[in-house]
Short mmCIF file of C-alpha atoms and ligand atoms in Angstrom, two decimals:
data_model
loop_
_atom_site.label_atom_id
_atom_site.label_comp_id
_atom_site.label_asym_id
_atom_site.label_seq_id
_atom_site.Cartn_x
_atom_site.Cartn_y
_atom_site.Cartn_z
CA MET A 3 15.82 46.47 64.00
CA THR A 4 14.01 43.25 64.77
CA VAL A 5 10.50 42.22 65.68
CA SER A 6 9.78 38.72 66.94
CA ILE A 7 6.76 36.97 68.41
CA THR A 8 6.80 33.98 70.76
CA TRP A 9 3.73 31.83 71.48
CA HIS A 10 3.29 30.62 75.07
CA GLY A 11 0.15 28.61 74.33
CA HIS A 12 -3.52 29.63 74.16
CA ALA A 13 -3.67 33.38 73.32
CA THR A 14 -0.51 34.40 75.18
CA PHE A 15 2.36 35.89 73.19
CA SER A 16 5.53 37.84 73.89
CA LEU A 17 6.65 40.32 71.29
CA ASP A 18 10.16 41.68 71.22
CA ILE A 19 10.02 44.98 69.35
CA ASN A 20 13.57 46.25 69.02
CA GLY A 21 14.20 45.24 72.61
CA THR A 22 10.87 46.37 74.06
CA LYS A 23 8.99 43.40 75.53
CA VAL A 24 5.24 43.42 74.92
CA VAL A 25 3.26 40.54 76.45
CA VAL A 26 -0.23 39.80 75.16
CA ASP A 27 -2.95 38.32 77.43
CA PRO A 28 -0.79 36.82 80.22
CA PHE A 29 -1.83 33.18 80.93
CA PHE A 30 1.18 31.16 81.94
CA ALA A 31 2.20 27.77 83.36
CA GLY A 32 0.33 26.81 86.51
CA ASN A 33 -2.83 28.39 85.13
CA ASN A 34 -2.50 27.72 81.38
CA PRO A 35 -2.48 23.90 80.98
CA VAL A 36 -0.32 23.94 77.83
CA ALA A 37 2.17 26.67 78.81
CA LYS A 38 5.74 25.73 79.71
CA THR A 39 6.88 29.13 80.93
CA ALA A 40 6.03 30.45 84.39
CA VAL A 41 4.92 34.05 84.72
CA THR A 42 7.88 34.58 87.07
CA ALA A 43 10.27 33.92 84.15
CA VAL A 44 8.71 36.50 81.83
CA ASP A 45 10.01 39.99 81.12
CA ALA A 46 7.56 42.76 80.22
CA ASP A 47 7.71 46.47 79.49
CA PHE A 48 4.09 46.57 78.28
CA ILE A 49 1.12 44.22 78.62
CA LEU A 50 -1.58 44.25 75.94
CA GLN A 51 -4.92 43.09 77.32
CA THR A 52 -7.59 42.16 74.76
CA HIS A 53 -10.41 41.48 77.24
CA GLY A 54 -11.18 40.48 80.81
CA HIS A 55 -11.67 36.71 80.70
CA SER A 56 -9.51 34.73 83.10
CA ASP A 57 -7.79 32.76 80.32
CA HIS A 58 -6.34 36.12 79.23
CA ILE A 59 -5.92 38.11 82.45
CA VAL A 60 -5.22 35.71 85.31
CA ASP A 61 -1.46 36.38 85.22
CA THR A 62 -1.64 40.07 84.32
CA LEU A 63 -1.37 41.49 87.84
CA PRO A 64 1.53 39.26 88.97
CA LEU A 65 3.44 40.11 85.79
CA ALA A 66 2.64 43.83 85.94
CA GLN A 67 3.48 44.18 89.62
CA ARG A 68 6.80 42.32 89.40
CA THR A 69 8.03 44.02 86.21
CA GLY A 70 6.34 47.41 86.55
CA ALA A 71 5.00 46.98 83.02
CA LYS A 72 2.44 49.41 81.65
CA VAL A 73 -0.89 47.66 81.01
CA ILE A 74 -2.70 48.73 77.84
CA SER A 75 -6.38 47.80 77.95
CA ASN A 76 -9.85 49.24 77.60
CA PHE A 77 -10.99 51.82 80.15
CA GLU A 78 -13.03 49.39 82.30
CA ILE A 79 -10.18 46.88 82.62
CA MET A 80 -7.76 49.71 83.42
CA THR A 81 -10.08 50.83 86.22
CA TRP A 82 -10.19 47.26 87.59
CA ILE A 83 -6.40 46.84 87.43
CA THR A 84 -5.68 50.18 89.10
CA GLY A 85 -8.20 49.17 91.77
CA GLN A 86 -6.07 46.07 92.47
CA GLY A 87 -3.07 48.32 93.12
CA HIS A 88 -1.24 48.53 89.78
CA GLU A 89 -1.45 52.11 88.56
CA ASN A 90 0.82 51.95 85.51
CA CYS A 91 -1.98 51.54 82.98
CA HIS A 92 -2.93 53.12 79.68
CA PRO A 93 -6.66 53.19 78.88
CA MET A 94 -7.94 52.97 75.32
CA ASN A 95 -11.18 52.09 73.63
CA THR A 96 -12.39 50.62 70.36
CA GLY A 97 -11.17 52.49 67.29
CA GLY A 98 -8.65 54.59 69.18
CA GLY A 99 -4.92 54.53 68.56
CA TYR A 100 -1.93 55.90 70.48
CA ASN A 101 1.73 56.29 69.62
CA PHE A 102 3.92 54.59 72.20
CA ALA A 103 7.72 54.70 72.06
CA PHE A 104 7.80 51.20 70.52
CA GLY A 105 5.12 51.95 67.92
CA ARG A 106 1.45 52.69 67.34
CA VAL A 107 -1.26 50.63 69.01
CA LYS A 108 -4.85 50.79 67.75
CA MET A 109 -7.69 49.00 69.49
CA THR A 110 -9.85 47.08 67.02
CA PRO A 111 -13.34 45.64 67.52
CA ALA A 112 -13.87 42.01 68.49
CA LEU A 113 -17.15 40.11 68.62
CA HIS A 114 -16.96 38.43 72.01
CA SER A 115 -17.64 39.33 75.68
CA SER A 116 -15.35 40.70 78.39
CA GLY A 117 -16.51 40.23 82.01
CA LEU A 118 -13.70 40.25 84.57
CA PRO A 119 -12.98 37.19 86.79
CA ASP A 120 -14.76 38.67 89.85
CA GLY A 121 -17.86 39.58 87.84
CA THR A 122 -16.91 43.24 87.30
CA TYR A 123 -18.05 44.67 83.97
CA GLY A 124 -15.05 44.53 81.63
CA GLY A 125 -16.19 46.82 78.83
CA ASP A 126 -16.01 45.70 75.22
CA PRO A 127 -13.53 43.07 74.06
CA GLY A 128 -10.96 44.12 71.50
CA GLY A 129 -8.04 43.23 69.32
CA TYR A 130 -4.98 45.32 68.48
CA LEU A 131 -3.39 46.59 65.31
CA LEU A 132 0.28 47.33 65.93
CA THR A 133 2.37 49.49 63.65
CA VAL A 134 5.94 48.79 64.66
CA ASP A 135 9.11 49.24 62.68
CA GLY A 136 7.09 49.67 59.46
CA LEU A 137 5.27 46.39 60.11
CA GLN A 138 1.52 45.99 60.57
CA ILE A 139 0.60 43.26 63.05
CA TYR A 140 -3.02 42.39 63.82
CA LEU A 141 -3.83 40.54 67.04
CA ALA A 142 -7.49 39.62 66.66
CA GLY A 143 -8.15 38.67 70.29
CA ASP A 144 -11.07 36.37 71.01
CA THR A 145 -13.54 37.07 68.24
CA ALA A 146 -16.09 35.79 65.79
CA LEU A 147 -15.64 36.40 62.08
CA PHE A 148 -16.83 39.84 60.98
CA SER A 149 -16.68 41.38 57.52
CA ASP A 150 -15.25 44.68 58.84
CA MET A 151 -11.99 42.75 59.14
CA ALA A 152 -11.61 44.06 55.58
CA LEU A 153 -11.12 47.55 57.06
CA ILE A 154 -8.33 46.22 59.28
CA GLY A 155 -6.80 44.34 56.35
CA ALA A 156 -6.73 47.55 54.32
CA ALA A 157 -3.73 48.59 56.44
CA GLY A 158 -1.70 45.94 54.55
CA LEU A 159 -0.95 43.35 57.21
CA ASP A 160 2.41 41.66 57.59
CA LEU A 161 1.05 39.30 60.24
CA ALA A 162 -2.38 38.33 61.59
CA VAL A 163 -2.79 36.30 64.78
CA LEU A 164 -6.18 34.56 64.75
CA PRO A 165 -8.07 32.21 67.05
CA ILE A 166 -9.03 28.91 65.39
CA GLY A 167 -10.28 26.80 68.33
CA ASP A 168 -14.03 27.19 67.72
CA ASN A 169 -16.66 27.06 70.49
CA PHE A 170 -15.61 30.37 72.17
CA THR A 171 -14.17 32.05 69.04
CA MET A 172 -13.85 31.58 65.30
CA GLY A 173 -13.26 27.99 64.29
CA PRO A 174 -10.98 26.85 61.46
CA ALA A 175 -13.51 27.53 58.67
CA ASP A 176 -14.28 31.06 59.82
CA ALA A 177 -10.59 31.78 60.45
CA LEU A 178 -9.95 30.73 56.85
CA ALA A 179 -12.74 33.06 55.70
CA ALA A 180 -11.20 35.86 57.81
CA LEU A 181 -8.04 35.65 55.70
CA ALA A 182 -10.02 36.73 52.64
CA TYR A 183 -10.83 39.99 54.47
CA LEU A 184 -7.51 40.50 56.22
CA LYS A 185 -5.13 39.40 53.43
CA PRO A 186 -2.06 39.22 55.70
CA LYS A 187 1.30 37.97 54.44
CA VAL A 188 1.56 35.55 57.38
CA VAL A 189 -1.00 34.06 59.79
CA ILE A 190 -0.33 32.49 63.20
CA PRO A 191 -3.20 30.47 64.75
CA CYS A 192 -3.93 30.52 68.50
CA HIS A 193 -6.66 29.81 71.09
CA TYR A 194 -6.80 26.08 70.30
CA ASN A 195 -5.82 22.78 72.01
CA THR A 196 -5.72 24.38 75.47
CA TRP A 197 -8.65 22.18 76.51
CA PRO A 198 -10.63 19.47 74.65
CA LEU A 199 -13.44 22.01 74.13
CA ILE A 200 -11.24 23.97 71.71
CA ALA A 201 -9.35 21.09 70.09
CA ALA A 202 -8.25 21.89 66.53
CA ASP A 203 -5.85 20.42 63.99
CA ALA A 204 -3.66 23.44 63.25
CA GLU A 205 -1.51 21.59 60.70
CA ALA A 206 -4.59 20.56 58.70
CA TRP A 207 -5.80 24.15 58.86
CA ALA A 208 -2.40 25.38 57.70
CA ASP A 209 -2.60 22.99 54.71
CA GLN A 210 -5.96 24.49 53.81
CA VAL A 211 -4.54 28.01 54.12
CA ARG A 212 -1.70 27.08 51.74
CA GLN A 213 -4.10 25.50 49.24
CA GLU A 214 -6.80 28.15 49.25
CA THR A 215 -5.03 31.46 49.94
CA ASP A 216 -1.80 33.33 49.27
CA VAL A 217 -1.17 33.60 53.02
CA GLN A 218 1.79 31.86 54.67
CA PRO A 219 0.61 29.94 57.77
CA VAL A 220 3.06 29.63 60.65
CA VAL A 221 2.06 27.05 63.27
CA LEU A 222 4.20 27.69 66.32
CA ASP A 223 5.12 25.15 69.00
CA ILE A 224 4.82 26.25 72.62
CA ASP A 225 7.55 28.85 73.32
CA GLU A 226 8.61 28.89 69.67
CA THR A 227 9.52 32.27 68.19
CA TYR A 228 8.75 33.67 64.74
CA GLU A 229 10.94 36.51 63.46
CA LEU A 230 9.20 39.00 61.22
NI1 NI B 9 -12.58 35.26 76.01
MN1 MN B 10 -10.35 33.17 75.58
#
């Protein structure tokens, strides 16, 4: 039984959960300026969509249509995706959880916005708490710091994936503060260095995490994989 997570740059990850491929917020080479992998080279059984912004959803339809993957998202994004011709979707909403074959997925709140690329209302943004293989994995999505992260942390997190790029989401200081609420064993930073507007020094942040918390920071290179 193995669970691994690969970072493709920005907020795009591929999880391999005992052989099931779960892709988070598809934004691949050609669209994502730091990605090295093309969407055509990616395998997916499920796609987890945190919100509707183009830097998270622009490659969702191509990936879903080629692979036949089931797209897990909020209700409004599901409606938009089915309207574009991909019907294999699973709608959720904030606070709700569902047991899939690979594990449990719970949609968590995120403080952000979620309009779709064509201006369609995208519902509320979210994050996801995954319970897979006895592991608790929190994918924060694009979000500000909020103290109710303590409720998510109460699950006993093995891994938290947090944005640190500032400007559109939490910056390094707030991401550090988030760890006090979440108390994960391991943290992986994302949503930084895609563009100058969200430049961040992840190694300096990781040093701070080591000095000020009991959390193990893991700074991934593009297409690097961390095994849980
Ligand atoms: Ni966003
Ligand atoms: Mn974003």
